[in-house]
Amino acid sequence: MSDHTAEPVADEVPQSEDEQSDAAADPTLVGEKKKKKKNKKNKGKKAVASDEIPSAPPEPATGHKISPGMMQQILKANPSLAAETQGADPKVVQEMLGSLTVEEMLTGMASGGKNKKDMASYKFWATQPVTRFGMSLLGNFPGLVTAANHGRIEDEPESERPDGPVREQKLEDVPKQGADLVDGFEWDTMDLDDEKQINEVYDLLTNHYVEDNDAMFRFNYSAAFINWALKSPGWLKSWHVGVRVSASKKLVAFISGIPVTLKVRNNDLKCSEINFLCIHKKLRAKRLAPVLIKEITRRCNLEEVWNAIYTAGVVLPKPISTCRYYHRSLDWLKLYDVGFSPLPVKSTKARQVSRYALPVNTGTPGLRHMEGKDVDAVQVLLRKYLDRFDLAPRLNKADIEHWLLNKDNNPEDRVVWSYVVEVSTLDYFNLPVINNFVSITKVDGKITDFFSFYKLESTALKKNTLVRAAYLFYYASETAFIESPDVKRALKTRLNALMNDALILAKGLGFHVFNALSLLDNSLFLVDQKFGAGDGSLHYYLFNWRTPFIKGGIDERNDVDEKNGSGIGMVML
Ligand SMILES: CCCCCCCCCCCCCC(=O)SCCNC(=O)CCNC(=O)[C@H](O)C(C)(C)COP(=O)(O)OP(=O)(O)OC[C@H]1O[C@@H](n2cnc3c(N)ncnc32)[C@H](O)[C@@H]1OP(=O)(O)O
């Protein structure tokens, strides 16, 4: 899921007659929607028997000592947590924050606002093979869903369990047919080789996908983008699932999966990557999402795929990581004009423009467009680079070719840009370069680095103009493997040079903003390259796989965590 928060998207579009008649159909699709009262409990404290003399004062559960200043900063960075604790005794708040894990603070699992749901309120997710929330302000719910206790809470703390599936499943137990939808609606397997059907998905997403809160921006997905995102190597038609109105055949809901092999710590998992879950606005809050999720699960299971990865801006049980969005202005005036970037109180327009000014030419010697001949080298380099992360895709040559090489001849339809740094082999090994020798033999150089970004535009609704956003995609650098105690510093220097070039190239291509998350090694350059923090987080989830929380590149103050970096090496569209 791409950025839908700080760079907000979508809004109500005028309802067509067609849509209004769909609204009239408007049946409750499945089940009821009752919200249980929140189960607010104080977190239990471990009693120390009077004859026990602890050698050191008992540590809070997570070992955090929260000073009053730090408490203020944490609350400032977590508005929902601040709202929940407003008016409470500061000492109590301080103690409470100390007892939360960093993960709980960052994911909002412990917080109020729209995230404030205890495990029992996740009526659907409580029945699914996903890990559950541990301790939170709202109660203590350790444990997992298993085949044996399906939907109930186990006592064994999750942290004491090794990585592994939440539920073991068998092919013979997978239903051969999808569940019936209510009268008036039917399943459809979309054929994305058919331009008309791609355009139907495009229309649904354009009008009904993730929105910003202020109704100022709306994603402008292109058919080329959908083709690229949903037809990666090994894609299956059956994983492109639609729901249509039976009478009009109008597409009103969609969910998709693509196959991916995922490295999760020491395991390689055959997964589906689930994305583009979207329901027509008139059919919201009718429990259709769980029906779609169960159907895509069934279709994945039929292919003996039992795990999935997905991201969302909302908190569900249970994030395996949380990253933050960052934005780098390339054309500040444009972003100001469309209402994306405010003018800081103590600044002027001219100062903002000069703050984000970039040179015209790139600075890295040997930088050039990636070509077909680079696929092998980039695959090897990226594989090695991503091995350094806890969660990353295993990309083969076909994947590299699909995800990184532009195949569209129409420049307007181009989605991805990739660049490599090629250094002459002789230079690379520090041998003296003998001009004659190089010109005679034409030795192919060594690919030492590469980076890529993709295009996803948004419509600024009030101005009826497009905001061209580039999103940082994959990159890698040999500098990560130099044998030196200073390797991190060297990588930081190298990545800053590469990312500065990426910004220069993106600006030259007419992009207005460059977006990135706090994943990969981004914490090494986000601040130096003048990325500003967005107001949204992206939560990563694994279906039917438990693993301890992975660092998302931000600290407990929700700031870039350069010291610890991120364990996330998977970029989701
Ligand atoms: C092995 C293979 C497994 C494959 C499957 C892996 C899992 C894949 C999971 C999907 C990954 C998708 C990745 C992306 O594409 S993330 C992008 C999601 N799309 C949007 O935000 C677009 C705009 N919004 C909508 O279209 C609707 O609001 C959606 C469709 C999001 C919900 O529709 P609606 O608002 O009409 O709600 P409902 O009454 O039908 O259903 C309510 C239930 O749905 C739970 N809910 C709400 N939002 C999400 C969400 N983003 N992921 C998972 N669950 C979500 C919610 O907690 C509640 O369950 P519970 O709280 O009672 O328990």
mmCIF file of C-alpha atoms in Angstrom, residues 278-415:
data_model
loop_
_atom_site.group_PDB
_atom_site.id
_atom_site.type_symbol
_atom_site.label_atom_id
_atom_site.label_comp_id
_atom_site.label_asym_id
_atom_site.label_seq_id
_atom_site.Cartn_x
_atom_site.Cartn_y
_atom_site.Cartn_z
ATOM 1 C CA CYS A 278 -11.227 -1.886 -2.146
ATOM 2 C CA ILE A 279 -14.970 -1.654 -1.580
ATOM 3 C CA HIS A 280 -17.328 0.825 -3.226
ATOM 4 C CA LYS A 281 -18.150 3.620 -0.784
ATOM 5 C CA LYS A 282 -21.822 2.751 -0.808
ATOM 6 C CA LEU A 283 -21.094 -0.787 0.365
ATOM 7 C CA ARG A 284 -18.889 0.056 3.321
ATOM 8 C CA ALA A 285 -19.338 -1.206 6.890
ATOM 9 C CA LYS A 286 -21.350 -4.222 5.776
ATOM 10 C CA ARG A 287 -18.716 -6.828 6.577
ATOM 11 C CA LEU A 288 -17.836 -7.385 2.940
ATOM 12 C CA ALA A 289 -14.082 -6.981 3.592
ATOM 13 C CA PRO A 290 -13.890 -10.217 5.642
ATOM 14 C CA VAL A 291 -15.733 -12.033 2.842
ATOM 15 C CA LEU A 292 -13.200 -10.798 0.283
ATOM 16 C CA ILE A 293 -10.276 -11.671 2.541
ATOM 17 C CA LYS A 294 -11.639 -15.186 3.125
ATOM 18 C CA GLU A 295 -12.112 -15.663 -0.603
ATOM 19 C CA ILE A 296 -8.587 -14.597 -1.520
ATOM 20 C CA THR A 297 -7.316 -16.808 1.325
ATOM 21 C CA ARG A 298 -9.225 -19.768 -0.108
ATOM 22 C CA ARG A 299 -7.833 -19.134 -3.578
ATOM 23 C CA CYS A 300 -4.275 -18.854 -2.219
ATOM 24 C CA ASN A 301 -4.748 -22.016 -0.165
ATOM 25 C CA LEU A 302 -5.907 -23.886 -3.289
ATOM 26 C CA GLU A 303 -2.420 -23.156 -4.660
ATOM 27 C CA GLU A 304 -1.002 -24.448 -1.359
ATOM 28 C CA VAL A 305 0.053 -20.981 -0.339
ATOM 29 C CA TRP A 306 -0.608 -20.642 3.410
ATOM 30 C CA ASN A 307 1.087 -17.327 4.206
ATOM 31 C CA ALA A 308 0.663 -13.773 3.041
ATOM 32 C CA ILE A 309 2.159 -10.342 3.511
ATOM 33 C CA TYR A 310 0.091 -7.143 3.484
ATOM 34 C CA THR A 311 0.346 -3.573 4.731
ATOM 35 C CA ALA A 312 -2.275 -1.134 5.953
ATOM 36 C CA GLY A 313 -2.547 2.246 7.573
ATOM 37 C CA VAL A 314 -4.992 0.802 10.118
ATOM 38 C CA VAL A 315 -3.965 -1.226 13.145
ATOM 39 C CA LEU A 316 -5.006 -4.865 12.933
ATOM 40 C CA PRO A 317 -3.820 -7.873 14.949
ATOM 41 C CA LYS A 318 -0.864 -7.661 14.804
ATOM 42 C CA PRO A 319 1.767 -5.515 13.075
ATOM 43 C CA ILE A 320 5.120 -7.221 12.627
ATOM 44 C CA SER A 321 6.585 -3.787 11.950
ATOM 45 C CA THR A 322 5.618 -0.143 11.635
ATOM 46 C CA CYS A 323 7.312 2.322 9.311
ATOM 47 C CA ARG A 324 6.750 6.040 8.832
ATOM 48 C CA TYR A 325 6.259 8.012 5.624
ATOM 49 C CA TYR A 326 8.705 10.735 4.593
ATOM 50 C CA HIS A 327 8.412 13.292 1.784
ATOM 51 C CA ARG A 328 11.052 15.313 -0.016
ATOM 52 C CA SER A 329 9.867 18.363 -1.924
ATOM 53 C CA LEU A 330 11.250 18.609 -5.443
ATOM 54 C CA ASP A 331 8.994 21.428 -6.594
ATOM 55 C CA TRP A 332 8.077 23.212 -3.387
ATOM 56 C CA LEU A 333 6.004 25.940 -5.052
ATOM 57 C CA LYS A 334 3.811 23.381 -6.782
ATOM 58 C CA LEU A 335 3.320 21.446 -3.544
ATOM 59 C CA TYR A 336 2.486 24.664 -1.716
ATOM 60 C CA ASP A 337 0.107 25.714 -4.442
ATOM 61 C CA VAL A 338 -1.911 22.478 -4.306
ATOM 62 C CA GLY A 339 -2.036 22.535 -0.499
ATOM 63 C CA PHE A 340 0.362 19.666 0.111
ATOM 64 C CA SER A 341 3.150 21.660 1.744
ATOM 65 C CA PRO A 342 2.419 24.487 4.192
ATOM 66 C CA LEU A 343 4.614 27.561 4.459
ATOM 67 C CA PRO A 344 6.421 27.269 7.832
ATOM 68 C CA VAL A 345 5.692 30.237 10.092
ATOM 69 C CA LYS A 346 9.233 31.552 10.186
ATOM 70 C CA SER A 347 10.026 30.981 6.530
ATOM 71 C CA THR A 348 9.291 32.613 3.196
ATOM 72 C CA LYS A 349 8.416 31.100 -0.170
ATOM 73 C CA ALA A 350 11.819 32.071 -1.538
ATOM 74 C CA ARG A 351 13.574 30.449 1.391
ATOM 75 C CA GLN A 352 11.578 27.255 0.954
ATOM 76 C CA VAL A 353 12.410 27.121 -2.738
ATOM 77 C CA SER A 354 16.107 27.573 -2.066
ATOM 78 C CA ARG A 355 16.009 25.010 0.770
ATOM 79 C CA TYR A 356 14.881 22.319 -1.654
ATOM 80 C CA ALA A 357 16.992 23.422 -4.636
ATOM 81 C CA LEU A 358 19.001 20.671 -6.322
ATOM 82 C CA PRO A 359 21.819 20.680 -8.864
ATOM 83 C CA VAL A 360 20.920 19.924 -12.471
ATOM 84 C CA ASN A 361 23.491 17.163 -12.951
ATOM 85 C CA THR A 362 24.052 13.982 -10.979
ATOM 86 C CA GLY A 363 27.351 13.569 -9.179
ATOM 87 C CA THR A 364 28.119 9.830 -9.061
ATOM 88 C CA PRO A 365 30.670 8.733 -11.671
ATOM 89 C CA GLY A 366 29.431 5.768 -13.722
ATOM 90 C CA LEU A 367 25.719 6.367 -13.055
ATOM 91 C CA ARG A 368 23.491 5.358 -15.984
ATOM 92 C CA HIS A 369 20.080 3.862 -16.806
ATOM 93 C CA MET A 370 19.718 0.183 -15.972
ATOM 94 C CA GLU A 371 19.503 -2.042 -19.055
ATOM 95 C CA GLY A 372 18.625 -5.669 -19.774
ATOM 96 C CA LYS A 373 22.314 -6.626 -19.614
ATOM 97 C CA ASP A 374 22.450 -5.489 -15.953
ATOM 98 C CA VAL A 375 19.731 -7.851 -14.706
ATOM 99 C CA ASP A 376 22.104 -10.595 -13.540
ATOM 100 C CA ALA A 377 24.446 -8.237 -11.707
ATOM 101 C CA VAL A 378 21.613 -6.304 -10.075
ATOM 102 C CA GLN A 379 19.902 -9.528 -8.992
ATOM 103 C CA VAL A 380 23.059 -10.779 -7.266
ATOM 104 C CA LEU A 381 23.787 -7.413 -5.650
ATOM 105 C CA LEU A 382 20.224 -6.889 -4.437
ATOM 106 C CA ARG A 383 19.941 -10.425 -3.095
ATOM 107 C CA LYS A 384 23.100 -9.889 -1.044
ATOM 108 C CA TYR A 385 21.935 -6.464 0.104
ATOM 109 C CA LEU A 386 18.450 -7.612 1.132
ATOM 110 C CA ASP A 387 19.891 -10.568 3.050
ATOM 111 C CA ARG A 388 20.889 -8.003 5.664
ATOM 112 C CA PHE A 389 17.213 -7.420 6.530
ATOM 113 C CA ASP A 390 14.813 -9.524 8.607
ATOM 114 C CA LEU A 391 12.009 -9.298 6.079
ATOM 115 C CA ALA A 392 12.719 -9.140 2.343
ATOM 116 C CA PRO A 393 11.543 -10.610 -0.931
ATOM 117 C CA ARG A 394 13.589 -13.253 -2.688
ATOM 118 C CA LEU A 395 13.774 -11.824 -6.186
ATOM 119 C CA ASN A 396 14.905 -13.962 -9.102
ATOM 120 C CA LYS A 397 16.023 -12.666 -12.502
ATOM 121 C CA ALA A 398 12.512 -12.630 -13.931
ATOM 122 C CA ASP A 399 11.356 -10.580 -10.915
ATOM 123 C CA ILE A 400 14.205 -8.106 -11.357
ATOM 124 C CA GLU A 401 13.390 -7.733 -15.017
ATOM 125 C CA HIS A 402 9.709 -7.186 -14.291
ATOM 126 C CA TRP A 403 10.016 -4.841 -11.325
ATOM 127 C CA LEU A 404 12.990 -2.749 -12.433
ATOM 128 C CA LEU A 405 13.096 -2.582 -16.216
ATOM 129 C CA ASN A 406 10.746 -0.298 -17.999
ATOM 130 C CA LYS A 407 8.998 -2.199 -20.762
ATOM 131 C CA ASP A 408 6.459 0.351 -21.854
ATOM 132 C CA ASN A 409 7.274 2.185 -25.030
ATOM 133 C CA ASN A 410 4.816 4.973 -24.352
ATOM 134 C CA PRO A 411 6.656 7.464 -22.094
ATOM 135 C CA GLU A 412 3.362 8.549 -20.502
ATOM 136 C CA ASP A 413 2.778 4.972 -19.298
ATOM 137 C CA ARG A 414 6.205 4.547 -17.755
ATOM 138 C CA VAL A 415 5.993 3.379 -14.133
#
